[in-house]
Short mmCIF file of C-alpha atoms in Angstrom, two decimals:
data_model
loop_
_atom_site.label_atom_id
_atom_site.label_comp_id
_atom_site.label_asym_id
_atom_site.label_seq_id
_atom_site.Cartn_x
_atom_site.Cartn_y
_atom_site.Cartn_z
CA UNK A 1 60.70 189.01 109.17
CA UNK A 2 60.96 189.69 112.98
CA UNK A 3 62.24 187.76 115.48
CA UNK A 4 59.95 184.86 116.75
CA UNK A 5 61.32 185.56 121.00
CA UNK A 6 60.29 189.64 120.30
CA UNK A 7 57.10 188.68 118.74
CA UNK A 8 55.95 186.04 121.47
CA UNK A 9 57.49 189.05 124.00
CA UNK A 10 55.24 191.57 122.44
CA UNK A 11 51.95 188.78 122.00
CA UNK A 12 52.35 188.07 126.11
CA UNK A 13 52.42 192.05 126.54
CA UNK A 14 49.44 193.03 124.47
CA UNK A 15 47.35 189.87 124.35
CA UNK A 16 44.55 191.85 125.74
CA UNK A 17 45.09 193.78 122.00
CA UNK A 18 45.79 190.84 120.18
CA UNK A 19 42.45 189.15 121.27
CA UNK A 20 40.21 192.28 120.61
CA UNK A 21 41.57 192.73 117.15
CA UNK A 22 41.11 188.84 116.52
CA UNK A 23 37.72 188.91 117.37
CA UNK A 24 36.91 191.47 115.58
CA UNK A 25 39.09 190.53 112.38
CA UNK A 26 36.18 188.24 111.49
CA UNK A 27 34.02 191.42 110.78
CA UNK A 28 36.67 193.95 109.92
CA UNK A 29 39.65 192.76 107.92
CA UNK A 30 41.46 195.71 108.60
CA UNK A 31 41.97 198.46 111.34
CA UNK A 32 42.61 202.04 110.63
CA UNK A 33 45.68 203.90 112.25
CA UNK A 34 43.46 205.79 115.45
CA UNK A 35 41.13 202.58 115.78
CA UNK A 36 44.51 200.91 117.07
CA UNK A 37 45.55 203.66 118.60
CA UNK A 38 42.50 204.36 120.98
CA UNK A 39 42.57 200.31 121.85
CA UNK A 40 46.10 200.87 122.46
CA UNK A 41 45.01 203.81 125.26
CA UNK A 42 41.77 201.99 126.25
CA UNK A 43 44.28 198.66 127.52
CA UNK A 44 47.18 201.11 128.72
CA UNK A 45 45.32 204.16 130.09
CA UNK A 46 48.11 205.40 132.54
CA UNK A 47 50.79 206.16 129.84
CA UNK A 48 50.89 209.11 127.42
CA UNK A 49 49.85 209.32 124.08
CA UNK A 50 53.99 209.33 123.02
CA UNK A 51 54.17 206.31 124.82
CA UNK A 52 51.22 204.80 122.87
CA UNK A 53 52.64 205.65 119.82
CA UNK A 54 55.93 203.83 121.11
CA UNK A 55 53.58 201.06 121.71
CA UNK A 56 52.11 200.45 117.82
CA UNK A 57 55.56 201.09 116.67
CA UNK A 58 56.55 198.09 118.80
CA UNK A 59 53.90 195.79 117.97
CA UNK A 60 54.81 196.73 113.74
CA UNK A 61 58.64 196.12 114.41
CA UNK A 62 57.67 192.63 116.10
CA UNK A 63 55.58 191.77 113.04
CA UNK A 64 52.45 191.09 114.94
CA UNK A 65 50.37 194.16 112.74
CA UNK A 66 51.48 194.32 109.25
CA UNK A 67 50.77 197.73 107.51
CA UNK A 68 48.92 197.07 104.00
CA UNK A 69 50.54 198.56 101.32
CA UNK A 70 48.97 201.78 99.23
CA UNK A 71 46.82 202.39 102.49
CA UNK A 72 47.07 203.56 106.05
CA UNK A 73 45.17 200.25 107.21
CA UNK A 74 47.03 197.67 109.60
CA UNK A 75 46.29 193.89 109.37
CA UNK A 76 47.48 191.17 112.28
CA UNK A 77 49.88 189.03 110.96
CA UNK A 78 48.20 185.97 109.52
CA UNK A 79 50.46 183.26 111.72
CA UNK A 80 49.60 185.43 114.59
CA UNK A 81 45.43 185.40 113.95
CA UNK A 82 45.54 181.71 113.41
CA UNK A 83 47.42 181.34 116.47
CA UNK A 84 45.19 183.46 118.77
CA UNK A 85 41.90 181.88 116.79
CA UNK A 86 43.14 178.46 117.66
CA UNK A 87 43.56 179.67 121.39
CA UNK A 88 40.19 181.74 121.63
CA UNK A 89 37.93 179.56 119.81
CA UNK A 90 37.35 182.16 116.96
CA UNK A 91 37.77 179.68 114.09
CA UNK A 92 36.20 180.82 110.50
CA UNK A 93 34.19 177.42 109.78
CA UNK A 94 36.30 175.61 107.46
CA UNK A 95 35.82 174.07 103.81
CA UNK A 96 34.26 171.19 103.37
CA UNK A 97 36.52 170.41 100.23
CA UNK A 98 39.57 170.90 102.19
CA UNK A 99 38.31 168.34 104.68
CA UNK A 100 37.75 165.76 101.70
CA UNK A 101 40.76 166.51 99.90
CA UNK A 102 42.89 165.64 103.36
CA UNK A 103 40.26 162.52 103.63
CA UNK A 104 41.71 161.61 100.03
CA UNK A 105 44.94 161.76 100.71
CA UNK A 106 44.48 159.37 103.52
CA UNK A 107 44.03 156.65 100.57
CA UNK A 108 47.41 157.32 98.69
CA UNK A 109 49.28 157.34 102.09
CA UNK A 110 47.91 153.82 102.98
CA UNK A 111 48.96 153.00 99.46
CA UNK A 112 52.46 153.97 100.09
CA UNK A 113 52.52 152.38 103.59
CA UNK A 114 50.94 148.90 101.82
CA UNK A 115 53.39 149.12 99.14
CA UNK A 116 56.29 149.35 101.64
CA UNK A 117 54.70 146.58 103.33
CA UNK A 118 55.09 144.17 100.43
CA UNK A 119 58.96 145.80 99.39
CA UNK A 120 59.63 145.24 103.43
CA UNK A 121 61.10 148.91 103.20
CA UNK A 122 61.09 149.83 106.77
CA UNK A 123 62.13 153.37 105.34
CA UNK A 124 58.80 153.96 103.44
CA UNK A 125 57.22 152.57 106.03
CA UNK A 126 58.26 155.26 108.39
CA UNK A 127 57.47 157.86 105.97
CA UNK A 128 54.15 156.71 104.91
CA UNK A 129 53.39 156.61 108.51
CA UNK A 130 54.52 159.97 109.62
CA UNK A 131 52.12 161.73 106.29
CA UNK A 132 49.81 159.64 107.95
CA UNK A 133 49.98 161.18 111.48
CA UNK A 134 50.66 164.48 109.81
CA UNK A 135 46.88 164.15 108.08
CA UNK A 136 44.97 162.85 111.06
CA UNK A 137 46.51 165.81 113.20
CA UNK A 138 45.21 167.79 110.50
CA UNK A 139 41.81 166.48 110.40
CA UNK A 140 41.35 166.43 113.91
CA UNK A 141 42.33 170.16 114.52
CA UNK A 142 40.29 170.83 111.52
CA UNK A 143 36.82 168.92 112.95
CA UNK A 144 37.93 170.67 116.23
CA UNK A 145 37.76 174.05 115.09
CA UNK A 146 35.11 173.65 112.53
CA UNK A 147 32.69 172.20 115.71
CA UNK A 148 33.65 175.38 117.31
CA UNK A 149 32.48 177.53 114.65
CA UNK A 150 29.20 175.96 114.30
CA UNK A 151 28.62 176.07 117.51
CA UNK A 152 29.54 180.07 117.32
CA UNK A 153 27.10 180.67 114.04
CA UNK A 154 24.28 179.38 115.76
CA UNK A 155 24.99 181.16 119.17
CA UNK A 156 25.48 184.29 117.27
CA UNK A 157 22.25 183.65 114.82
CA UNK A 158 20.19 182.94 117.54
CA UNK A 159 21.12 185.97 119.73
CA UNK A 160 20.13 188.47 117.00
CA UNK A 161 17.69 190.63 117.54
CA UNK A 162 14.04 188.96 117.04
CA UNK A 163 12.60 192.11 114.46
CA UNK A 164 14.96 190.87 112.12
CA UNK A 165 13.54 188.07 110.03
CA UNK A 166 13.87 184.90 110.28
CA UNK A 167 15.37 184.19 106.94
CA UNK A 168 17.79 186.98 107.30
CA UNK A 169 18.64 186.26 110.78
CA UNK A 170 19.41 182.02 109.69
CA UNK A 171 20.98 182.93 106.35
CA UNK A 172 24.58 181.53 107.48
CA UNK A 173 23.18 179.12 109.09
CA UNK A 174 21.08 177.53 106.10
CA UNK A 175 24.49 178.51 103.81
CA UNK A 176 26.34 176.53 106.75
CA UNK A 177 23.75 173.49 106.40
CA UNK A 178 23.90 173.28 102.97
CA UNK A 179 27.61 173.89 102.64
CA UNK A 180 29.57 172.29 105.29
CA UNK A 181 27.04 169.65 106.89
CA UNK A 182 25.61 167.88 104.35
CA UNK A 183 28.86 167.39 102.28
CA UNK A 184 30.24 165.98 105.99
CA UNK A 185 27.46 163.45 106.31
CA UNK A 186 27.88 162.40 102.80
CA UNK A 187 31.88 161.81 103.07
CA UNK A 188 31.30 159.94 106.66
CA UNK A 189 28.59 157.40 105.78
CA UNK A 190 29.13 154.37 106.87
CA UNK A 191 27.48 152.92 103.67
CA UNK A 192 29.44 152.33 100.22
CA UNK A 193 28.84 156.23 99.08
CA UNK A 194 31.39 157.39 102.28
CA UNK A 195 34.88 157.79 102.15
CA UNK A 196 35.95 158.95 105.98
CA UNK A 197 35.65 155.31 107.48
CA UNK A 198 36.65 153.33 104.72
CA UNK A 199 39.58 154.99 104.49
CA UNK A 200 40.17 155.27 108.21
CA UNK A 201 39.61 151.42 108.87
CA UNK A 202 42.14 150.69 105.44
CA UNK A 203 44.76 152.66 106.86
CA UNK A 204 44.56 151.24 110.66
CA UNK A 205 44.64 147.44 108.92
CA UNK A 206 48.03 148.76 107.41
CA UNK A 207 49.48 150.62 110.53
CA UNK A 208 48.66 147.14 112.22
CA UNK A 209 49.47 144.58 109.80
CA UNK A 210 53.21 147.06 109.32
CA UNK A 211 53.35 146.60 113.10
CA UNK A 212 53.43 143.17 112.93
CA UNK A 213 55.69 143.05 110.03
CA UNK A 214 58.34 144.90 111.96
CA UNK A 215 58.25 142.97 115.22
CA UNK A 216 58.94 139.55 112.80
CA UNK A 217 61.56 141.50 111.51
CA UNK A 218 63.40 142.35 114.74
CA UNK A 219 62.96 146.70 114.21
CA UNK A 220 63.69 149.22 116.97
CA UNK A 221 61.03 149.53 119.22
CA UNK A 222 60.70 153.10 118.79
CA UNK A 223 59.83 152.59 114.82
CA UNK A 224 56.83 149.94 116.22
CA UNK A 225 56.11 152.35 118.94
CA UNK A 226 55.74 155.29 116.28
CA UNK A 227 53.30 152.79 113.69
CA UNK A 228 51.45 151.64 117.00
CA UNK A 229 51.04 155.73 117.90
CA UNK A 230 49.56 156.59 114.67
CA UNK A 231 46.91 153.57 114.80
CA UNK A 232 46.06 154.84 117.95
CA UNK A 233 45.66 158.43 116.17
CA UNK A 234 42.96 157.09 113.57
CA UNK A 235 41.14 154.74 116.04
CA UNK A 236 40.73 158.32 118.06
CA UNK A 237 39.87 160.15 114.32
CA UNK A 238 36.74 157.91 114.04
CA UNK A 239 35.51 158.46 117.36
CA UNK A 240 36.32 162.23 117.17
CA UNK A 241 34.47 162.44 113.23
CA UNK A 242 31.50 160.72 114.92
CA UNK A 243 31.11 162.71 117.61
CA UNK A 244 31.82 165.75 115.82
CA UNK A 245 29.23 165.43 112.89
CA UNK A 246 26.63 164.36 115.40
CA UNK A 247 27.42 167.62 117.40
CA UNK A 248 27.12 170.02 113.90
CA UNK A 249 23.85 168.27 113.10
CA UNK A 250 21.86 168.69 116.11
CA UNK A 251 23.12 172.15 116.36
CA UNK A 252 22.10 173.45 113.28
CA UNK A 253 19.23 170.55 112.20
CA UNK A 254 16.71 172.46 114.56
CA UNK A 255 17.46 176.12 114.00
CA UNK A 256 17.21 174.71 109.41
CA UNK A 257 13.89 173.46 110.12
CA UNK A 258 12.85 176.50 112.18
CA UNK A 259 13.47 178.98 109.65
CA UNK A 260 11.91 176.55 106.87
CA UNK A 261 8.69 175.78 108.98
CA UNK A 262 8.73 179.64 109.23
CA UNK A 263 9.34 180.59 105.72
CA UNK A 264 5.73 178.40 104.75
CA UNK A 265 4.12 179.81 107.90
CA UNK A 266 4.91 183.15 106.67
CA UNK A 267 3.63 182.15 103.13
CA UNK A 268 0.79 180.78 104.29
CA UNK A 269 -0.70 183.54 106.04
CA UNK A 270 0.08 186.31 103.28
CA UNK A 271 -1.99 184.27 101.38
CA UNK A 272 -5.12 183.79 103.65
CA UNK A 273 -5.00 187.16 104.48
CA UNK A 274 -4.97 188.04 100.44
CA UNK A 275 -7.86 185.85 100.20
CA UNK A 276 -9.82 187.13 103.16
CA UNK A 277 -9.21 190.74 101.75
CA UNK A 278 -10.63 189.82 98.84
CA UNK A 279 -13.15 187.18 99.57
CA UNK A 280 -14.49 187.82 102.91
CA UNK A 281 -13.74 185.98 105.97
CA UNK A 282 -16.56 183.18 105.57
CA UNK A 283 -15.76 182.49 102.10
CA UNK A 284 -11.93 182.55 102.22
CA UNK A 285 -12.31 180.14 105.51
CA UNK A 286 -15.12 177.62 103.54
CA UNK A 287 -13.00 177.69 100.32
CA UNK A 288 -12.28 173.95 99.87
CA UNK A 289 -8.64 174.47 98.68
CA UNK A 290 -7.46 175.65 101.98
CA UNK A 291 -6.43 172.32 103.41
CA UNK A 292 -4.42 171.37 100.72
CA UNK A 293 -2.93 175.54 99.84
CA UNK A 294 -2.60 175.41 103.79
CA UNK A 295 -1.19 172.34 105.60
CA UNK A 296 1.12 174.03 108.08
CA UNK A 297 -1.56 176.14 110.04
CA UNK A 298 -4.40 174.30 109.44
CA UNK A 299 -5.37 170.57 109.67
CA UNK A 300 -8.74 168.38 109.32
CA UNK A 301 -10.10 166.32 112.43
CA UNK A 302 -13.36 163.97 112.25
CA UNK A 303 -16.18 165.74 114.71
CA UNK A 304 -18.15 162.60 114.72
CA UNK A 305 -17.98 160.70 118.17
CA UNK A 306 -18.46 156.91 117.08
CA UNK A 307 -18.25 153.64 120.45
CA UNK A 308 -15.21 151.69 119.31
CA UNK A 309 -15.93 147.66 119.38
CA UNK A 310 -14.72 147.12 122.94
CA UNK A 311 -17.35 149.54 123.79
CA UNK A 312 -19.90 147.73 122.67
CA UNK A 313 -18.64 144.42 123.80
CA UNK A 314 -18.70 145.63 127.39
CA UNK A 315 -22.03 146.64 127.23
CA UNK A 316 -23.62 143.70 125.69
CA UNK A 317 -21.94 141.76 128.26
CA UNK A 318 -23.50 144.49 131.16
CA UNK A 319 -27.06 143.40 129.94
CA UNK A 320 -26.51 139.88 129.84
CA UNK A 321 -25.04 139.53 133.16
CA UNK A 322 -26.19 137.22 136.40
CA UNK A 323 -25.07 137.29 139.52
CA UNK A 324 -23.19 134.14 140.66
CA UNK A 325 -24.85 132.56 143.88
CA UNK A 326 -21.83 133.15 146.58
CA UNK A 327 -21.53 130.86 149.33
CA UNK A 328 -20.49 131.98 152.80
CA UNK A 329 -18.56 129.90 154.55
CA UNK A 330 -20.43 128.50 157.38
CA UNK A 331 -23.02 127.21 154.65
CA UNK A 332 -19.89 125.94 152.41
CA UNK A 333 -18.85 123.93 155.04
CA UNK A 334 -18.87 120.21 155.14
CA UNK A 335 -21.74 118.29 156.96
CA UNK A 336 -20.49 116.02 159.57
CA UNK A 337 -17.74 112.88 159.76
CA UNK A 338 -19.49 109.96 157.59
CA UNK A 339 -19.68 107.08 160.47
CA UNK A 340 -18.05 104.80 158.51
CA UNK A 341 -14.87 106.97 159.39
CA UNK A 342 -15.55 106.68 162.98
CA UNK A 343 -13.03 105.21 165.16
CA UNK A 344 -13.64 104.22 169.20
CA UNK A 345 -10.05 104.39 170.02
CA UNK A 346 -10.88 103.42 173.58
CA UNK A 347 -11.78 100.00 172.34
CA UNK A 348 -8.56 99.90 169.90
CA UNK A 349 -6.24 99.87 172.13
CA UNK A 350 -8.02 97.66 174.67
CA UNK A 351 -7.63 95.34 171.67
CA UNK A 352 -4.71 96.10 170.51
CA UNK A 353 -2.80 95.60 174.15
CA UNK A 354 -5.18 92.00 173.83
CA UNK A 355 -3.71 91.25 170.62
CA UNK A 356 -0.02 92.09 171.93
CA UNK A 357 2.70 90.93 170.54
CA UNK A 358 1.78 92.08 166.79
CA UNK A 359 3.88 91.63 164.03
CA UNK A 360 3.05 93.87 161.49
CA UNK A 361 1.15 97.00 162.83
CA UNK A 362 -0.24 97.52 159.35
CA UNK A 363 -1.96 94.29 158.48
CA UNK A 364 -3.40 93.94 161.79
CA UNK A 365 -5.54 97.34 161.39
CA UNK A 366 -6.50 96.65 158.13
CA UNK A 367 -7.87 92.93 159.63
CA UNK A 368 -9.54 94.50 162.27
CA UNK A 369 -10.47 97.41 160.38
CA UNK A 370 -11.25 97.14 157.05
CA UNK A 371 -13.88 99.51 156.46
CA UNK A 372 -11.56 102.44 157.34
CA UNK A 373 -10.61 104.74 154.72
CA UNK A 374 -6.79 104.79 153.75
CA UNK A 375 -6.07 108.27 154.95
CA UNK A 376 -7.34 106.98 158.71
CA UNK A 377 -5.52 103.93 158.67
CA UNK A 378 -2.46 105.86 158.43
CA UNK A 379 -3.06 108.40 160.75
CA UNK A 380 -3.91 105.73 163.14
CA UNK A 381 -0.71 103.78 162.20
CA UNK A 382 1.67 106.88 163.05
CA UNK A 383 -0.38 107.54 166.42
CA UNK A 384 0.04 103.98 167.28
CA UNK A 385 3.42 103.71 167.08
CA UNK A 386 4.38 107.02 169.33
CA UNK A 387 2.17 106.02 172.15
CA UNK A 388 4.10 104.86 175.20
CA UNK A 389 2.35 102.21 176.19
CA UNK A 390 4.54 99.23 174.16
CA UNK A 391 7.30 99.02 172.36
CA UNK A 392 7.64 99.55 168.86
CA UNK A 393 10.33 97.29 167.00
CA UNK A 394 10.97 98.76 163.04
CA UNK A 395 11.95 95.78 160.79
CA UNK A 396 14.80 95.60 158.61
CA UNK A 397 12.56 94.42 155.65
CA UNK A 398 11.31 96.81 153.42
CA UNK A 399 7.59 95.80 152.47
CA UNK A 400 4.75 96.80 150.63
CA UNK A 401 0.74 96.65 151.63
CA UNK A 402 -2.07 97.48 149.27
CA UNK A 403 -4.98 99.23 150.99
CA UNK A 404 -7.98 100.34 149.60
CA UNK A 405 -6.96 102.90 147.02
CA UNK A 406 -2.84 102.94 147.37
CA UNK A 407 0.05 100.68 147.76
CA UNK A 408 2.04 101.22 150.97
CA UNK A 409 5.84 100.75 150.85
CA UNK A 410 7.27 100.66 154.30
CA UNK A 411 9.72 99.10 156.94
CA UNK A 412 7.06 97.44 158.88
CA UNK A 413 6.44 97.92 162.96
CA UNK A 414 6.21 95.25 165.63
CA UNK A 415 4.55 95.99 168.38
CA UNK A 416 5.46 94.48 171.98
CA UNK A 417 5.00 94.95 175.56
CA UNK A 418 7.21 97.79 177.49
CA UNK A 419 7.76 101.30 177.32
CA UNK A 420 10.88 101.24 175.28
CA UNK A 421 10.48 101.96 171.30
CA UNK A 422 13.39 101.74 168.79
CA UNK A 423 11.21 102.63 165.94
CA UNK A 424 10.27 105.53 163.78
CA UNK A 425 6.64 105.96 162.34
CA UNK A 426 6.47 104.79 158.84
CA UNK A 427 7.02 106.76 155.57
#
C-alpha cells in the first residue's frame, strides 16, 4: 500500500489523467499499457517518451493505477475513482436496495437511542447518535450522487444520435425508471406503505426528546450540541429526499412516456400500413376497428354543428323585443312650481319686521303659513335667521314642532330688533 502524501502528490500532478481515465472507466473498466501511455504524452507533450515511461511507473508506485493480475491491463485504484467521481460528478447511479437497507437501519439506531433514553445511559446515547449521523451522511451523499447520475443518463440518452431508435436509445433510462425511481417513491411515501419519513420523523422525536433528557440531567454542552447537530442533519435529510425524488421524477417521467407513446405510435402504424397493403387505402381507412386497434393516431370528433340553449334563448328574446320609449331630458323635466309653494318674500318680511319681537321663529311661520310644504318652511326658517336685519336670540330649551309630515326637534329662535345675532340656524 503506498503512501497516502505520494499518492495525493501524484493525483495533484496528473489530475488532468486521473479525470480522463475516470470518465472513461464507466465505459472501459480497464486501460491497456499504450492507451495510458499515449494519454500520458497527449497531457505532457514536451518530455520524452523515457520520461513518460518514468511517468506510469510513478503513478503504479503511488498506487493510483493498479496493474490486474494475469494481464497487461491497468485499473485506477478503486479509493482513487470514487474520490475523483465524487469530485467530477461521474457517479454510477446507485442501488435502490442499498438506499433502503441504510433507510432500515435508521429504525434500529432510533431503537438504541430510545432504549438509552429510558436506561438514562448518556453513553449509548452518544453512540446511537453518532450511527445516526454516520447514516444520514450516508444517505445524503448517496441521494446526491444518485441525482447526479440521473441527471447524466438522461443528458447522455437524449444526446444520442436520433437514427437510433427510440427504444434503444431510452433503454437505461426505462431500466433506470423501473429500477431506481419507482422503488424511491415507494420507500418515501408519505402514506402508511413508506418507510423514509416515518423513520426520519421517529428518529428526530428521539434526538429531541434525548436533548431534553440531557439538559435535565446537567450533560456537557458539547454532548447536547452533538444530539442537537444530528436533528438538524435529518430535518435537512427530509428536505434533501424531497427535493431529490421530485428532481429524478421529472427528469426521467417525460423522456418514460416519450419512448412508450412512441413504442404504440410505432405499432400502430406497422399495422395500418399492413392493412392498407393488403386492403386498400379506402377499406383499411373505413374498417370500423380502427378507432379502437388505433387510439394514439387517430381519434373520433362529431361533424354535426348543433345551437347550444343560450343560442336559442338569445334569439327568441331578439324577436320578441320592443324598444323602450326614452325620454330626453328637456321633456323629462318637471312642469312648473305648484302655487301653493309660492312664497312673496317681499310681503314676509314686511310682516315679519310688523310682528317683531317673535318668540319662536318656527310657530310663527307655520301660523302665518300653513299651507307651505315642510321642506319650504325650513328653508325659509334657515334664511330667516341669517338675514341682518334683526337679531336672532337661540334658546336654551330644546323643543320639538310637528309640521305637516315630520316632527322638528330644535333649540328654538327669537327674533328681535337690531343687527346683532347670537344664534345659529336650526338643526
Amino acid at each position: 500500500m503506498a503512501a497516502p502524501k505520494s499518492l495525493l502528490f501524484q493525483l495533484h500532478r496528473h489530475w488532468e489523467l486521473i479525470e480522463h481515465l475516470t470518465r472513461h472507466s464507466r465505459e472501459q473498466p480497464s486501460f491497456e499499457e499504450a492507451q495510458v501511455m499515449a494519454l500520458i504524452a497527449r497531457y505532457s507533450p514536451e518530455m520524452s517518451e523515457q520520461e513518460h515511461a518514468s511517468q506510469l511507473r510513478s503513478l503504479c508506485n503511488a498506487d493510483v493505477l493498479q496493474w490486474l493480475s494475469r494481464s497487461n491491463s491497468l485499473q485506477i485504484n478503486p479509493l482513487v475513482l470514487e474520490f475523483a467521481r465524487g469530485l467530477t460528478r461521474e457517479h454510477e447511479l446507485g442501488l435502490s436496495s442499498v438506499l433502503r437497507a441504510r433507510v432500515e437501519a435508521i429504525r434500529s439506531s432510533t431503537d438504541a437511542l430510545q432504549q438509552g433514553l429510558q436506561e438514562q445511559d448518556t453513553d449509548r446515547l452518544r453512540r446511537a447518535a453518532t450511527q445516526l449521523s454516520e447514516l444520514f451522511r450516508q444517505i445524503n451523499q448517496q441521494l446526491d450522487q444518485d441525482r447526479h447520475a440521473i441527471m447524466e443518463l438522461a443528458e447522455h440518452s437524449k444526446g444520442r444520435d436520433a437514427a437510433v431508435p427510440l427504444a434503444k436509445r431510452y433503454s437505461a433510462v426505462l431500466e433506470a425508471y423501473d429500477q431506481y425511481i419507482e422503488p424511491m417513491n415507494e420507500m418515501m411515501d408519505s402514506g402508511l406503505g413508506g418507510t423514509f419519513y416515518p423513520h426520519l420523523e421517529a428518529a428526530e422525536k428521539a434526538l429531541d426528546q434525548a436533548t431534553e433528557q440531557l439538559s435535565v440531567l446537567g450533560a456537557l454542552y458539547t454532548h447536547r450540541l452533538q444530539l442537537r447537530l444530528v436533528a438538524y442533519q435529518a430535518k435537512e435529510l427530509r428536505r434533501m429526499g424531497r427535493l431529490v425524488a421530485q428532481q429524478c421524477v421529472e427528469t426521467l417521467l417525460p423522456l418514460r412516456e416519450e419512448a412508450r407513446q412512441h413504442s404504440q405510435l410505432t405499432t400502430a402504424i406497422s399495422s395500418l400500413l399492413g392493412r392498407v397493403r393488403k386492403q386498400g387505402l379506402r377499406h383499411a381507412l373505413s374498417a370500423p376497428a380502427i378507432e379502437s386497434e388505433l387510439p394514439v393516431w387517430q381519434g373520433s370528433r362529431q361533424r354535426r354543428v348543433t345551437v347550444g340553449d343560450e343560442v336559442k334563448s338569445l334569439m327568441a328574446n331578439a324577436l320578441n323585443f320592443e324598444p323602450l320609449h326614452q325620454y330626453f331630458p328637456e321633456e323629462s323635466a318637471s312642469g312648473p312650481v305648484p302655487i301653493f309653494e309660492w312664497v312673496d318674500e317681499r310681503a314676509l318680511i314686511n310682516a315679519l319686521d310688523h310682528a317683531l319681537p317673535i318668540g319662536n321663529l318656527m310657530l310663527w311661520l307655520k301660523q302665518v303659513y300653513p299651507q307651505l310644504p315642510d321642506s319650504v318652511v325650513l328653508r325659509l326658517y334657515h334664511e330667516l335667521v341669517r338675514n341682518p336685519r334683526w337679531s336672532a336670540h337661540l334658546q336654551n330649551e330644546l323643543t320639538s314642532t310637528a309640521l305637516k309630515t315630520v316632527r322638528v326637534r330644535y333649540h328654538a329662535h327669537s327674533l328681535h330688533h337690531g343687527k346683532e345675532s347670537d344664534g345659529q340656524p336650526a338643526s
